[in-house]
Tab-separated table of N, CA, C and O in Angstrom:
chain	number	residue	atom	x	y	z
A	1	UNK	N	-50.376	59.730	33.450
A	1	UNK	CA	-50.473	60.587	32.279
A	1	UNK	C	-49.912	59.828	31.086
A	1	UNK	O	-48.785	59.347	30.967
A	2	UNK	N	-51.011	59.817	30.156
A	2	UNK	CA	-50.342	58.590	28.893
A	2	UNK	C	-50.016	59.960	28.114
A	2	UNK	O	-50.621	59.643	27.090
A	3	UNK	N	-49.660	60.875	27.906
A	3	UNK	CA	-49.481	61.671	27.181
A	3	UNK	C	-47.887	62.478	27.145
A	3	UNK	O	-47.379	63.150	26.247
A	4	UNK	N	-47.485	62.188	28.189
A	4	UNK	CA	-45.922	62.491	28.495
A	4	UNK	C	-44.704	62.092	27.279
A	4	UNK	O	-44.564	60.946	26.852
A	5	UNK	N	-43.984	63.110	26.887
A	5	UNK	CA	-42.875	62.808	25.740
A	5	UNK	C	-41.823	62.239	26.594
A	5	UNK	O	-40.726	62.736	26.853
A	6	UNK	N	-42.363	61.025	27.027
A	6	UNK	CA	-41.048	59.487	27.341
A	6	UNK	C	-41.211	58.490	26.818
A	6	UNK	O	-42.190	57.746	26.744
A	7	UNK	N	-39.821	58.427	26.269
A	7	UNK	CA	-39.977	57.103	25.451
A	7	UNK	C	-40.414	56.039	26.456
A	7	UNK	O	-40.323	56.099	27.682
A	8	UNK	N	-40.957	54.954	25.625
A	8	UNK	CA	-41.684	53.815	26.278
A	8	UNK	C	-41.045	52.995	25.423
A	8	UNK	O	-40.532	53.262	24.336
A	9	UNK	N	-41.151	51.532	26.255
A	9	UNK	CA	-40.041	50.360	25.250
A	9	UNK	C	-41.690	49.423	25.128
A	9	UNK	O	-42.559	49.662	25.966
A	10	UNK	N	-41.836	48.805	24.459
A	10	UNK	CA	-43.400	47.989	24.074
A	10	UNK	C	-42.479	46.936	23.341
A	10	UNK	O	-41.375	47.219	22.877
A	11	UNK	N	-42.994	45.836	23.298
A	11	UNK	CA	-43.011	44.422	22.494
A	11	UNK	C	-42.810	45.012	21.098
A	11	UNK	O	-42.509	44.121	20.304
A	12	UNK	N	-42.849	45.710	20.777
A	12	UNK	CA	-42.749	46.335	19.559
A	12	UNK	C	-41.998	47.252	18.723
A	12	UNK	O	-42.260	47.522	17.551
A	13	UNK	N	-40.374	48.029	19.908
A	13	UNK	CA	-39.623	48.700	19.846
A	13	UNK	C	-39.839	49.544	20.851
A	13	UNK	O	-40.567	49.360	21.826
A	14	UNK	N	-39.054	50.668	20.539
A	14	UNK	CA	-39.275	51.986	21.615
A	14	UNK	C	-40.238	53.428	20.868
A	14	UNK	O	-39.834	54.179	19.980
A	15	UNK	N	-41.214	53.454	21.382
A	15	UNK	CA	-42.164	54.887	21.079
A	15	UNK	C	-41.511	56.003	21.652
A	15	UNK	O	-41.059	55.819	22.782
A	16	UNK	N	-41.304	57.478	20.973
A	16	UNK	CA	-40.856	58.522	21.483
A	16	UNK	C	-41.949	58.870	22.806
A	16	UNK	O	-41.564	59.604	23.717
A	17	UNK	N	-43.196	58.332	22.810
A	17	UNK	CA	-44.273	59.278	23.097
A	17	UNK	C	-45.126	57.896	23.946
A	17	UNK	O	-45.259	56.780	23.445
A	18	UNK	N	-45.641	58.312	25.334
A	18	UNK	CA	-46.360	57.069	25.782
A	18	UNK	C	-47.723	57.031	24.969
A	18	UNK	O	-48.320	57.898	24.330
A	19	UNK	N	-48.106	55.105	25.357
A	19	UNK	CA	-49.323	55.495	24.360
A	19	UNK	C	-50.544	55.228	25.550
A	19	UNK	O	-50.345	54.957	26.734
A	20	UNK	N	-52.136	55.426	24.714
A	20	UNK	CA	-52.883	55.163	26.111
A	20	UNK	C	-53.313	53.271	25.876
A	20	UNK	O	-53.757	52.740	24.858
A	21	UNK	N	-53.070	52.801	26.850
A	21	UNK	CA	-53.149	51.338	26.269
A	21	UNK	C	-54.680	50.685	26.465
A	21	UNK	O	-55.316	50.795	27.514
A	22	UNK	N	-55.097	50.073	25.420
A	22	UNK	CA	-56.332	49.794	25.111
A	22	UNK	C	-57.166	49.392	26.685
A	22	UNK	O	-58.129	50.049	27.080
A	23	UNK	N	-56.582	48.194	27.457
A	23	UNK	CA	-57.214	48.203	28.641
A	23	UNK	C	-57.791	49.404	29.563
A	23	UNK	O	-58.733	49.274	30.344
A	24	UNK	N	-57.047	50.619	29.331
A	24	UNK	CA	-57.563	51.785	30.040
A	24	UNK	C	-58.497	52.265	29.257
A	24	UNK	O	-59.672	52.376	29.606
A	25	UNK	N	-58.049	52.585	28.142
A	25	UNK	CA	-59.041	52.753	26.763
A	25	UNK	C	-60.634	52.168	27.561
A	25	UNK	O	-61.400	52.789	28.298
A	26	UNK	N	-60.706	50.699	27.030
A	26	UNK	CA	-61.657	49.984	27.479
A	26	UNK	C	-62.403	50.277	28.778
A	26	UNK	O	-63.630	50.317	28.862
A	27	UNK	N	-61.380	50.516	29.981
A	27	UNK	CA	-61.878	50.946	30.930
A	27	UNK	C	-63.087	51.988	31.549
A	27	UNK	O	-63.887	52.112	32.476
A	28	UNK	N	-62.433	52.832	29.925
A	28	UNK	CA	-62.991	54.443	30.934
A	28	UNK	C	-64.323	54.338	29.274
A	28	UNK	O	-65.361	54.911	29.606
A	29	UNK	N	-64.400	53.907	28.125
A	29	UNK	CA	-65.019	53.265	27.239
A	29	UNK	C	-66.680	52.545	27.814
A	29	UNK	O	-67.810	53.030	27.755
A	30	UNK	N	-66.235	51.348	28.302
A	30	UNK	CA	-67.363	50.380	28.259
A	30	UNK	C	-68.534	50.674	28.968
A	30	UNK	O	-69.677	50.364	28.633
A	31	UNK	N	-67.995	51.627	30.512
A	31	UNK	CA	-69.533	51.899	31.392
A	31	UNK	C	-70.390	53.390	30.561
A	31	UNK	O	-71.558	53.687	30.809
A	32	UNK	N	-69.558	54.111	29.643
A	32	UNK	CA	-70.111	54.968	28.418
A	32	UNK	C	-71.428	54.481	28.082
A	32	UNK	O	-72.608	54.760	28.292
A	33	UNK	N	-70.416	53.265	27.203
A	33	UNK	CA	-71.565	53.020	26.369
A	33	UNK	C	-72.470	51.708	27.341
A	33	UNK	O	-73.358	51.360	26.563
A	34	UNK	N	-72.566	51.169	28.181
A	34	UNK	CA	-73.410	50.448	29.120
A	34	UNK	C	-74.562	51.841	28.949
A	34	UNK	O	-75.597	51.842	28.283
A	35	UNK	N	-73.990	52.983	29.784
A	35	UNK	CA	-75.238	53.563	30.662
A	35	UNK	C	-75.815	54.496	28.702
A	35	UNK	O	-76.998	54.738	28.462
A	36	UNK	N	-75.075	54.702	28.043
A	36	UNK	CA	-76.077	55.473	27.008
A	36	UNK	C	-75.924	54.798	26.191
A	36	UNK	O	-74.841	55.012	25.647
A	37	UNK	N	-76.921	53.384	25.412
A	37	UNK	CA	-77.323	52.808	24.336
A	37	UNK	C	-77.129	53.691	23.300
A	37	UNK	O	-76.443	53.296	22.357
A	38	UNK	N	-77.520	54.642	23.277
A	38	UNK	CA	-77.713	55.583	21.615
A	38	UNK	C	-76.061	55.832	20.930
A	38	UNK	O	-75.785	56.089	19.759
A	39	UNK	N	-75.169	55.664	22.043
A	39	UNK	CA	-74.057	55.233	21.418
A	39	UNK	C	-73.286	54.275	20.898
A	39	UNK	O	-72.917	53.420	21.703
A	40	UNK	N	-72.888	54.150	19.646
A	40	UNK	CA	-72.741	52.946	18.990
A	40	UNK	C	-70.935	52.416	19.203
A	40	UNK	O	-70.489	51.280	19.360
A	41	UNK	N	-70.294	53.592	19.136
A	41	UNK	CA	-68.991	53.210	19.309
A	41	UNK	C	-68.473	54.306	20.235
A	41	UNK	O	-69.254	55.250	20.363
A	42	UNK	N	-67.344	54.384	20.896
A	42	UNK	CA	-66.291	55.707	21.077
A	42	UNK	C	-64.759	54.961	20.687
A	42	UNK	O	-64.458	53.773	20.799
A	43	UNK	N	-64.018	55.980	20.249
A	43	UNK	CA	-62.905	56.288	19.632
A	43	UNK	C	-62.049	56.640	20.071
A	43	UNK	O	-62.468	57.384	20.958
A	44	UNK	N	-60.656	56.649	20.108
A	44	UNK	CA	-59.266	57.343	20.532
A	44	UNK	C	-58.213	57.489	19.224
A	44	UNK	O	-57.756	56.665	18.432
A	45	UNK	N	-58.040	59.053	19.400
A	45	UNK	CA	-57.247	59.567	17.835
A	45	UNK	C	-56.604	60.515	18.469
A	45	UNK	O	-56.955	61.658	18.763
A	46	UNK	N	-55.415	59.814	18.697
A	46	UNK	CA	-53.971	60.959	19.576
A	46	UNK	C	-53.563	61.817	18.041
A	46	UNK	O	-53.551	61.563	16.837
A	47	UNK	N	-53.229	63.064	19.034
A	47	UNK	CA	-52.657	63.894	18.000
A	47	UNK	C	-51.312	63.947	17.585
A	47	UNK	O	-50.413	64.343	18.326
A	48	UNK	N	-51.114	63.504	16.256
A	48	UNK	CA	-49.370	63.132	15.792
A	48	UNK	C	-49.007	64.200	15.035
A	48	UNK	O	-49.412	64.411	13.892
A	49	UNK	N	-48.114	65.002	15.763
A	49	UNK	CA	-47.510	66.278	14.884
A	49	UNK	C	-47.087	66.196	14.039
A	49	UNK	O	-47.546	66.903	13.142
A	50	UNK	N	-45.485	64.947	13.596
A	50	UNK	CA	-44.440	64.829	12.777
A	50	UNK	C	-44.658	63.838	11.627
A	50	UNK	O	-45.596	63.041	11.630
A	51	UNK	N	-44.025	63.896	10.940
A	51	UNK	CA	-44.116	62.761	9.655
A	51	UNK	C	-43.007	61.784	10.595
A	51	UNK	O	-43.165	60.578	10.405
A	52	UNK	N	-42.246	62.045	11.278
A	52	UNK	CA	-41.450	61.347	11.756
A	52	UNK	C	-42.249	60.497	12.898
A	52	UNK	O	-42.163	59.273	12.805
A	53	UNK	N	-42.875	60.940	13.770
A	53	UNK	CA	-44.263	60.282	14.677
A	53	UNK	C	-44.917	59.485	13.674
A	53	UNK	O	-45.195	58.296	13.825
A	54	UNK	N	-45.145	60.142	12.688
A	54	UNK	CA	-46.332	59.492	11.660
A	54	UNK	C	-45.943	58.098	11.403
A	54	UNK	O	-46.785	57.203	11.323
A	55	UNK	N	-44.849	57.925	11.291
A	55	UNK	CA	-43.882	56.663	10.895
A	55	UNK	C	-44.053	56.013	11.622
A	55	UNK	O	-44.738	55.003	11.459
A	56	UNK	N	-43.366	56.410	12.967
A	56	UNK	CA	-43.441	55.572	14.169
A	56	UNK	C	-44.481	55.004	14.547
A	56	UNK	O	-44.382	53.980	15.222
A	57	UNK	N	-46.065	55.669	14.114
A	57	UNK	CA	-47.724	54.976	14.791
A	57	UNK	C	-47.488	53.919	13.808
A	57	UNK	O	-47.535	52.740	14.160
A	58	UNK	N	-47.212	54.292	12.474
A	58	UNK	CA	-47.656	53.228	11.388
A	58	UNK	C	-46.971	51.570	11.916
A	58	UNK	O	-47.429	50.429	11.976
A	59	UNK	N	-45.579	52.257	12.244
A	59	UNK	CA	-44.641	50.697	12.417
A	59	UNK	C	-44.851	50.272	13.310
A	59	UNK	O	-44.895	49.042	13.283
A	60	UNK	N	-45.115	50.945	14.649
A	60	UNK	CA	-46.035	50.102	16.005
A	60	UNK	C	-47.446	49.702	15.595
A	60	UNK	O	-47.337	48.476	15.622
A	61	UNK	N	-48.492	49.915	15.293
A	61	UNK	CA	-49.452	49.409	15.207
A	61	UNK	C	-49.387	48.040	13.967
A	61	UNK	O	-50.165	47.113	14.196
A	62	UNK	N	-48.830	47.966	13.179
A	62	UNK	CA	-47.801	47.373	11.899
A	62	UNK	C	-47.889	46.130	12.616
A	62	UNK	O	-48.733	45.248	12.465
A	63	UNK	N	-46.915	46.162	13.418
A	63	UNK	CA	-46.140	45.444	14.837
A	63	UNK	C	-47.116	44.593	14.765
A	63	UNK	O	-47.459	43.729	13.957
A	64	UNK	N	-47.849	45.349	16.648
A	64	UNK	CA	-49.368	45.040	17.000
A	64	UNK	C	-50.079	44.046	16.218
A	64	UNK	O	-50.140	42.853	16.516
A	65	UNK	N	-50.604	44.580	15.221
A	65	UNK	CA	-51.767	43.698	14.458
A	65	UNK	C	-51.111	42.705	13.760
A	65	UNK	O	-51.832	41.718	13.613
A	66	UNK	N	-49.699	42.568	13.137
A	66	UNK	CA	-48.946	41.935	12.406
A	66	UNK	C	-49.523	41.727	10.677
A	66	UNK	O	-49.603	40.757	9.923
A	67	UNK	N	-49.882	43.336	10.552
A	67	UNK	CA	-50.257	43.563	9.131
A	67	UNK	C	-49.782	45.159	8.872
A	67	UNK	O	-49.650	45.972	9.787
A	68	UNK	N	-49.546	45.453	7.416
A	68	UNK	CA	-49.262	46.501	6.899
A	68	UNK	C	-50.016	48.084	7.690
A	68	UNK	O	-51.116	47.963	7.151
A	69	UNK	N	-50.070	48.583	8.014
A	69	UNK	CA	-50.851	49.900	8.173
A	69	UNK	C	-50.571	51.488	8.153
A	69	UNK	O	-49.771	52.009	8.930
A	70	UNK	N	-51.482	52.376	6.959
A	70	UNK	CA	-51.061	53.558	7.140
A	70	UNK	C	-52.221	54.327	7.452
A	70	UNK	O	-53.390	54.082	7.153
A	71	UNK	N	-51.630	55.535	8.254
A	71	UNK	CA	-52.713	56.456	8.498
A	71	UNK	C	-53.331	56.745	6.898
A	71	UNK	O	-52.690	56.765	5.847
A	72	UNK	N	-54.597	56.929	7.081
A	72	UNK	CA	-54.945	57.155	5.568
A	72	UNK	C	-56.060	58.469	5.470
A	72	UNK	O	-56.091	59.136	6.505
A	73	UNK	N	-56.979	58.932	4.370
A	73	UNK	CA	-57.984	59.421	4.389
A	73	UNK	C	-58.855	59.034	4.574
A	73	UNK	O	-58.934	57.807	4.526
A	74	UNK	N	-60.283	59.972	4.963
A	74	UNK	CA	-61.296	59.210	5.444
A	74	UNK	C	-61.898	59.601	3.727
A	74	UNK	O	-61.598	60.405	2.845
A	75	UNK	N	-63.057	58.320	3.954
A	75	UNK	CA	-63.587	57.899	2.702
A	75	UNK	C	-63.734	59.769	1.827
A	75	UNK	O	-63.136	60.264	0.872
A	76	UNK	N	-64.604	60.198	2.576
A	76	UNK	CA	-65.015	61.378	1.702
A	76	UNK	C	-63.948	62.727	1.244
A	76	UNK	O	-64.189	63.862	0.835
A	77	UNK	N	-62.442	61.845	1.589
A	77	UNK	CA	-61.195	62.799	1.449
A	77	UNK	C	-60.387	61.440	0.523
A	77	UNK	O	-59.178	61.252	0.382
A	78	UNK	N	-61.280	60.815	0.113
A	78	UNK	CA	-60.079	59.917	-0.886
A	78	UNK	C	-59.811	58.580	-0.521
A	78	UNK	O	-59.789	57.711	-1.393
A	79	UNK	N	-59.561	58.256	0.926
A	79	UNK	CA	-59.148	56.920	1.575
A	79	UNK	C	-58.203	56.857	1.036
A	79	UNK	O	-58.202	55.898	0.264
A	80	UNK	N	-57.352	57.397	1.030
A	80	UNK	CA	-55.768	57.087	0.293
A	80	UNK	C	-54.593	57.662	1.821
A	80	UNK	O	-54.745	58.437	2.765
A	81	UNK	N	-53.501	56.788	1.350
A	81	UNK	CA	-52.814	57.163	2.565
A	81	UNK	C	-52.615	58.504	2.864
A	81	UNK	O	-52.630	59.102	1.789
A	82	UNK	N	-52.461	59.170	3.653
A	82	UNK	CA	-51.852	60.668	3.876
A	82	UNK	C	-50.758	61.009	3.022
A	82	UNK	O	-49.729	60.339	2.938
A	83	UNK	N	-50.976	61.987	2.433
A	83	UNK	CA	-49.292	62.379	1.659
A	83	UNK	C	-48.509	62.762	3.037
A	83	UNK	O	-48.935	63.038	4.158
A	84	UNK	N	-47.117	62.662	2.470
A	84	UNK	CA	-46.397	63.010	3.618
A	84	UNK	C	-46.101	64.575	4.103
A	84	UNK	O	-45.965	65.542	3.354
A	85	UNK	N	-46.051	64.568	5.224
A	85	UNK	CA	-46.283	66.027	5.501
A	85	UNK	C	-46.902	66.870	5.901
A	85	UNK	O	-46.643	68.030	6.221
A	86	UNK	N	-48.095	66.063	5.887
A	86	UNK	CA	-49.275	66.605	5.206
A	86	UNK	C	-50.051	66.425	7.015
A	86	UNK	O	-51.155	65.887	7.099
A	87	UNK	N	-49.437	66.855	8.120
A	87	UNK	CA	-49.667	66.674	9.788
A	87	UNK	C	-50.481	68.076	9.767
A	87	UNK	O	-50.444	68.878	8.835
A	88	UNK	N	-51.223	68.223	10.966
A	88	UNK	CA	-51.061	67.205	11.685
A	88	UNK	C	-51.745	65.774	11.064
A	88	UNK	O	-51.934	65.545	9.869
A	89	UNK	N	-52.047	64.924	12.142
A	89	UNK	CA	-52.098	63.810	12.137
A	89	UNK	C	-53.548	63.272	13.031
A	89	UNK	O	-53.517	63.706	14.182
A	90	UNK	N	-54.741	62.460	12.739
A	90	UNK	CA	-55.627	62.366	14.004
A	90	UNK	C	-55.625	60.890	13.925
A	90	UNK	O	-56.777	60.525	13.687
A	91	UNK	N	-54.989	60.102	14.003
A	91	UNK	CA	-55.369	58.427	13.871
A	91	UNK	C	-55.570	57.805	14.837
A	91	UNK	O	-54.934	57.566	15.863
A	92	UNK	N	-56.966	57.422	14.266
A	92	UNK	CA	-57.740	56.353	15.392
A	92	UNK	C	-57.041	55.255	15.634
A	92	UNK	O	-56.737	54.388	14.815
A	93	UNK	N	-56.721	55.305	17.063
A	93	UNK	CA	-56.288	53.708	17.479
A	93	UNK	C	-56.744	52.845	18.102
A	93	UNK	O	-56.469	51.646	18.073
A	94	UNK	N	-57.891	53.709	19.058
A	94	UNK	CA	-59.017	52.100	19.675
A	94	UNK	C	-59.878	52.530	19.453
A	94	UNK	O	-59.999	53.752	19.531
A	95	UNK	N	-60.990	51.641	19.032
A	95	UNK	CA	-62.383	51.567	19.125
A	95	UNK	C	-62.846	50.733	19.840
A	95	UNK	O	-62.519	49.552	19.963
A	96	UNK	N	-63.927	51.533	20.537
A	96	UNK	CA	-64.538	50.230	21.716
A	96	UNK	C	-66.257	50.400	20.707
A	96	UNK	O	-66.325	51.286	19.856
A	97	UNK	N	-67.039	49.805	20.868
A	97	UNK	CA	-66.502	47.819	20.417
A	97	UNK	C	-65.481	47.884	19.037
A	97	UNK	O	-65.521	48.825	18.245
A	98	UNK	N	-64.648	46.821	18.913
A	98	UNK	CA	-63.543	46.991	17.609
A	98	UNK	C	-64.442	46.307	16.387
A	98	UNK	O	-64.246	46.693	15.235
A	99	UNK	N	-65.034	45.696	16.555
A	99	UNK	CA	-65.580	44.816	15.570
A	99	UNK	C	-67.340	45.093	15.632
A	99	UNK	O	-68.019	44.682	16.573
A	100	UNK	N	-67.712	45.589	14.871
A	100	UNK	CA	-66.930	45.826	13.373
A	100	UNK	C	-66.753	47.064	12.776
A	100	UNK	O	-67.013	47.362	11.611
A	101	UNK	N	-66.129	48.019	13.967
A	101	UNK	CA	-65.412	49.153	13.181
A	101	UNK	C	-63.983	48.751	13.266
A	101	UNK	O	-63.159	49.666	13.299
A	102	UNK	N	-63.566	47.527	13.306
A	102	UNK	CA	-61.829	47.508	12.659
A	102	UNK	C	-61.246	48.198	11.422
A	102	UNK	O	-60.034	48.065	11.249
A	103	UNK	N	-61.805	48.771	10.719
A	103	UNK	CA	-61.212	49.013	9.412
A	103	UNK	C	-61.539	50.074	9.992
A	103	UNK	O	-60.513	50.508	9.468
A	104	UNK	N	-61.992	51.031	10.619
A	104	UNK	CA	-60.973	52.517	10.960
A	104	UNK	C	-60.023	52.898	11.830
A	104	UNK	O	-59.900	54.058	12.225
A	105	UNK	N	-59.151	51.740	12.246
A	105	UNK	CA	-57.634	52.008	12.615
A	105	UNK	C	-56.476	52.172	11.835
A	105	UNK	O	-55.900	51.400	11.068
A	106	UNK	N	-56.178	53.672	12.284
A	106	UNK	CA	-55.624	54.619	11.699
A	106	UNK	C	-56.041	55.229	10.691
A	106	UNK	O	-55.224	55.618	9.856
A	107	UNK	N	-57.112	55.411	10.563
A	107	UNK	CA	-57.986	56.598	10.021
A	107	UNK	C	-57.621	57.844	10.630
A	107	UNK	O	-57.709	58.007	11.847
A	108	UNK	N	-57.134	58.906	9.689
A	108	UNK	CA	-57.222	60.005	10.041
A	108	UNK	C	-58.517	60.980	10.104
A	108	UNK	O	-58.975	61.583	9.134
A	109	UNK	N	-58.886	61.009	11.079
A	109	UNK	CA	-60.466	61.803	11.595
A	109	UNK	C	-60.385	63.049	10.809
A	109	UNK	O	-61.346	63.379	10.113
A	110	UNK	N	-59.122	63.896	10.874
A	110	UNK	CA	-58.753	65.331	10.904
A	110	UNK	C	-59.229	65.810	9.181
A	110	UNK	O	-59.634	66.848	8.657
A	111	UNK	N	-58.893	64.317	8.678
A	111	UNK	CA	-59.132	65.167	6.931
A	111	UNK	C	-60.665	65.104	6.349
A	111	UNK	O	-60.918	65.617	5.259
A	112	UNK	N	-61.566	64.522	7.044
A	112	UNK	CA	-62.913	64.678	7.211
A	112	UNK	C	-63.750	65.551	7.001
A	112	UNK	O	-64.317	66.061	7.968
A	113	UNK	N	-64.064	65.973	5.644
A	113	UNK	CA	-64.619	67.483	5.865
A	113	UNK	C	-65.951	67.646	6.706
A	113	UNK	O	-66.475	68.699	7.067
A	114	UNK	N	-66.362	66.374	6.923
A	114	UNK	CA	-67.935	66.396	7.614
A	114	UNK	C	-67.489	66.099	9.214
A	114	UNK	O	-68.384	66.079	10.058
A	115	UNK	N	-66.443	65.929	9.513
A	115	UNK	CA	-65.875	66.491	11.028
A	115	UNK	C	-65.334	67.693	11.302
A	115	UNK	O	-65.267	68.003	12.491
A	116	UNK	N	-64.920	68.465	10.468
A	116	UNK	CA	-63.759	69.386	10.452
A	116	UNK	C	-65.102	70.565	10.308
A	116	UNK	O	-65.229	71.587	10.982
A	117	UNK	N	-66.019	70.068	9.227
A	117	UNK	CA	-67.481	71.424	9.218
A	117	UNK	C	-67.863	71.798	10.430
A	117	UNK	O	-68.396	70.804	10.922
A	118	UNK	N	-67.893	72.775	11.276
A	118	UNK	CA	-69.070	73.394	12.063
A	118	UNK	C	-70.402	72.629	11.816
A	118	UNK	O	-71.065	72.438	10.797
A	119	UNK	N	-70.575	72.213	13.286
A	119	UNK	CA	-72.408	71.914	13.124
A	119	UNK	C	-73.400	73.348	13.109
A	119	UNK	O	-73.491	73.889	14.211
A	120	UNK	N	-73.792	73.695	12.510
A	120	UNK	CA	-74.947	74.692	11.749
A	120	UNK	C	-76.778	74.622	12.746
A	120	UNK	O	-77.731	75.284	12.333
Protein backbone atom coordinates (compact mmCIF):
# COMPACT_ATOMS: atom_id res chain seq x y z
CA UNK A 1 0.00 0.00 0.00
CA UNK A 2 1.84 3.23 -1.27
CA UNK A 3 -0.73 5.24 0.31
CA UNK A 4 -0.15 4.67 4.11
CA UNK A 5 0.64 7.95 6.46
CA UNK A 6 4.43 6.54 7.21
CA UNK A 7 7.01 8.46 6.94
CA UNK A 8 9.44 7.15 4.34
CA UNK A 9 13.24 8.27 4.36
CA UNK A 10 14.17 8.67 0.21
CA UNK A 11 17.60 10.09 -1.05
CA UNK A 12 15.87 13.13 -0.68
CA UNK A 13 14.84 13.56 3.09
CA UNK A 14 11.95 12.07 4.95
CA UNK A 15 8.17 12.22 3.29
CA UNK A 16 5.29 12.27 5.90
CA UNK A 17 3.35 10.09 3.38
CA UNK A 18 4.68 6.94 1.19
CA UNK A 19 5.01 7.70 -2.36
CA UNK A 20 4.03 5.30 -5.38
CA UNK A 21 7.48 4.88 -7.00
CA UNK A 22 7.71 5.34 -10.69
CA UNK A 23 8.93 1.62 -11.39
CA UNK A 24 5.50 0.39 -10.12
CA UNK A 25 3.99 3.38 -11.74
CA UNK A 26 5.60 2.03 -15.00
CA UNK A 27 4.69 -1.34 -14.18
CA UNK A 28 1.03 -1.36 -13.91
CA UNK A 29 1.30 1.82 -16.90
CA UNK A 30 3.13 0.23 -19.89
CA UNK A 31 0.97 -3.17 -20.70
CA UNK A 32 -2.15 -0.19 -20.68
CA UNK A 33 -0.92 1.44 -23.11
CA UNK A 34 0.83 -1.74 -25.20
CA UNK A 35 -2.71 -3.42 -25.42
CA UNK A 36 -4.86 0.11 -26.19
CA UNK A 37 -2.90 2.35 -28.82
CA UNK A 38 -5.67 5.10 -28.68
CA UNK A 39 -3.99 5.96 -25.52
CA UNK A 40 -1.42 8.46 -25.64
CA UNK A 41 -0.27 8.86 -22.07
CA UNK A 42 -1.55 7.77 -18.35
CA UNK A 43 -0.86 9.85 -15.34
CA UNK A 44 -0.47 9.70 -11.47
CA UNK A 45 -1.83 12.85 -9.33
CA UNK A 46 -1.88 11.83 -5.51
CA UNK A 47 -4.14 13.78 -3.54
CA UNK A 48 -2.25 16.52 -1.25
CA UNK A 49 -4.50 17.93 1.42
CA UNK A 50 -2.05 20.49 3.27
CA UNK A 51 -0.07 23.50 2.20
CA UNK A 52 2.27 21.86 4.51
CA UNK A 53 2.27 18.41 2.13
CA UNK A 54 2.18 20.94 -0.63
CA UNK A 55 5.70 21.99 0.41
CA UNK A 56 6.94 18.80 1.04
CA UNK A 57 5.91 17.35 -2.95
CA UNK A 58 7.50 20.61 -4.19
CA UNK A 59 10.99 20.02 -2.18
CA UNK A 60 11.09 16.21 -2.97
CA UNK A 61 10.44 16.32 -6.49
CA UNK A 62 12.89 19.76 -6.38
CA UNK A 63 15.35 17.08 -5.01
CA UNK A 64 14.56 14.33 -7.67
CA UNK A 65 14.87 16.30 -10.84
CA UNK A 66 17.52 18.74 -9.32
CA UNK A 67 15.46 21.80 -10.55
CA UNK A 68 13.06 24.34 -9.00
CA UNK A 69 9.34 22.98 -8.94
CA UNK A 70 5.85 24.16 -7.99
CA UNK A 71 2.57 22.68 -8.16
CA UNK A 72 1.04 25.18 -10.50
CA UNK A 73 -2.21 25.89 -12.66
CA UNK A 74 -3.23 24.23 -15.55
CA UNK A 75 -2.91 26.42 -18.65
CA UNK A 76 -6.69 27.32 -18.86
CA UNK A 77 -6.60 28.36 -14.91
CA UNK A 78 -3.55 30.70 -15.41
CA UNK A 79 -0.38 28.29 -15.19
CA UNK A 80 0.70 30.19 -12.30
CA UNK A 81 1.77 28.52 -9.14
CA UNK A 82 -1.10 27.61 -6.73
CA UNK A 83 -1.78 30.35 -4.20
CA UNK A 84 -1.26 29.01 -0.95
CA UNK A 85 -3.98 27.35 0.62
CA UNK A 86 -5.63 27.11 -1.94
CA UNK A 87 -5.76 22.55 -1.39
CA UNK A 88 -6.74 20.46 -2.09
CA UNK A 89 -3.96 19.63 -4.19
CA UNK A 90 -3.90 17.06 -7.57
CA UNK A 91 -0.15 17.02 -8.81
CA UNK A 92 0.92 14.97 -11.44
CA UNK A 93 3.96 13.05 -10.69
CA UNK A 94 4.48 10.30 -13.33
CA UNK A 95 3.71 10.18 -16.70
CA UNK A 96 4.20 7.16 -18.65
CA UNK A 97 5.68 7.94 -21.57
CA UNK A 98 7.50 11.20 -19.73
CA UNK A 99 8.72 12.70 -22.78
CA UNK A 100 7.24 14.66 -24.06
CA UNK A 101 4.72 15.31 -21.49
CA UNK A 102 7.57 16.40 -18.94
CA UNK A 103 6.34 19.78 -18.45
CA UNK A 104 3.20 18.51 -16.65
CA UNK A 105 4.95 17.48 -13.48
CA UNK A 106 3.25 18.89 -10.87
CA UNK A 107 0.51 20.21 -12.61
CA UNK A 108 -2.37 20.52 -10.66
CA UNK A 109 -5.22 18.49 -12.65
CA UNK A 110 -7.87 19.68 -9.93
CA UNK A 111 -7.93 23.50 -11.10
CA UNK A 112 -8.87 22.50 -14.67
CA UNK A 113 -12.14 23.65 -15.45
CA UNK A 114 -12.33 21.26 -18.52
CA UNK A 115 -11.59 18.30 -15.95
CA UNK A 116 -13.50 19.42 -13.08
CA UNK A 117 -16.80 20.05 -15.95
CA UNK A 118 -19.16 17.07 -16.12
CA UNK A 119 -19.01 15.33 -19.50
CA UNK A 120 -22.56 16.35 -21.05
Amino acid sequence: NFTLDTPVQTTCGTLSRAIVPLEAFKDLAEPVLEQNPFIAALEFAPRIESEAARVEWETYWSCVENRTYSVRQTRDSGGQPNPPNSGPYFPITHIIPYRPNDFARLLDIHTSEFIRRPLK
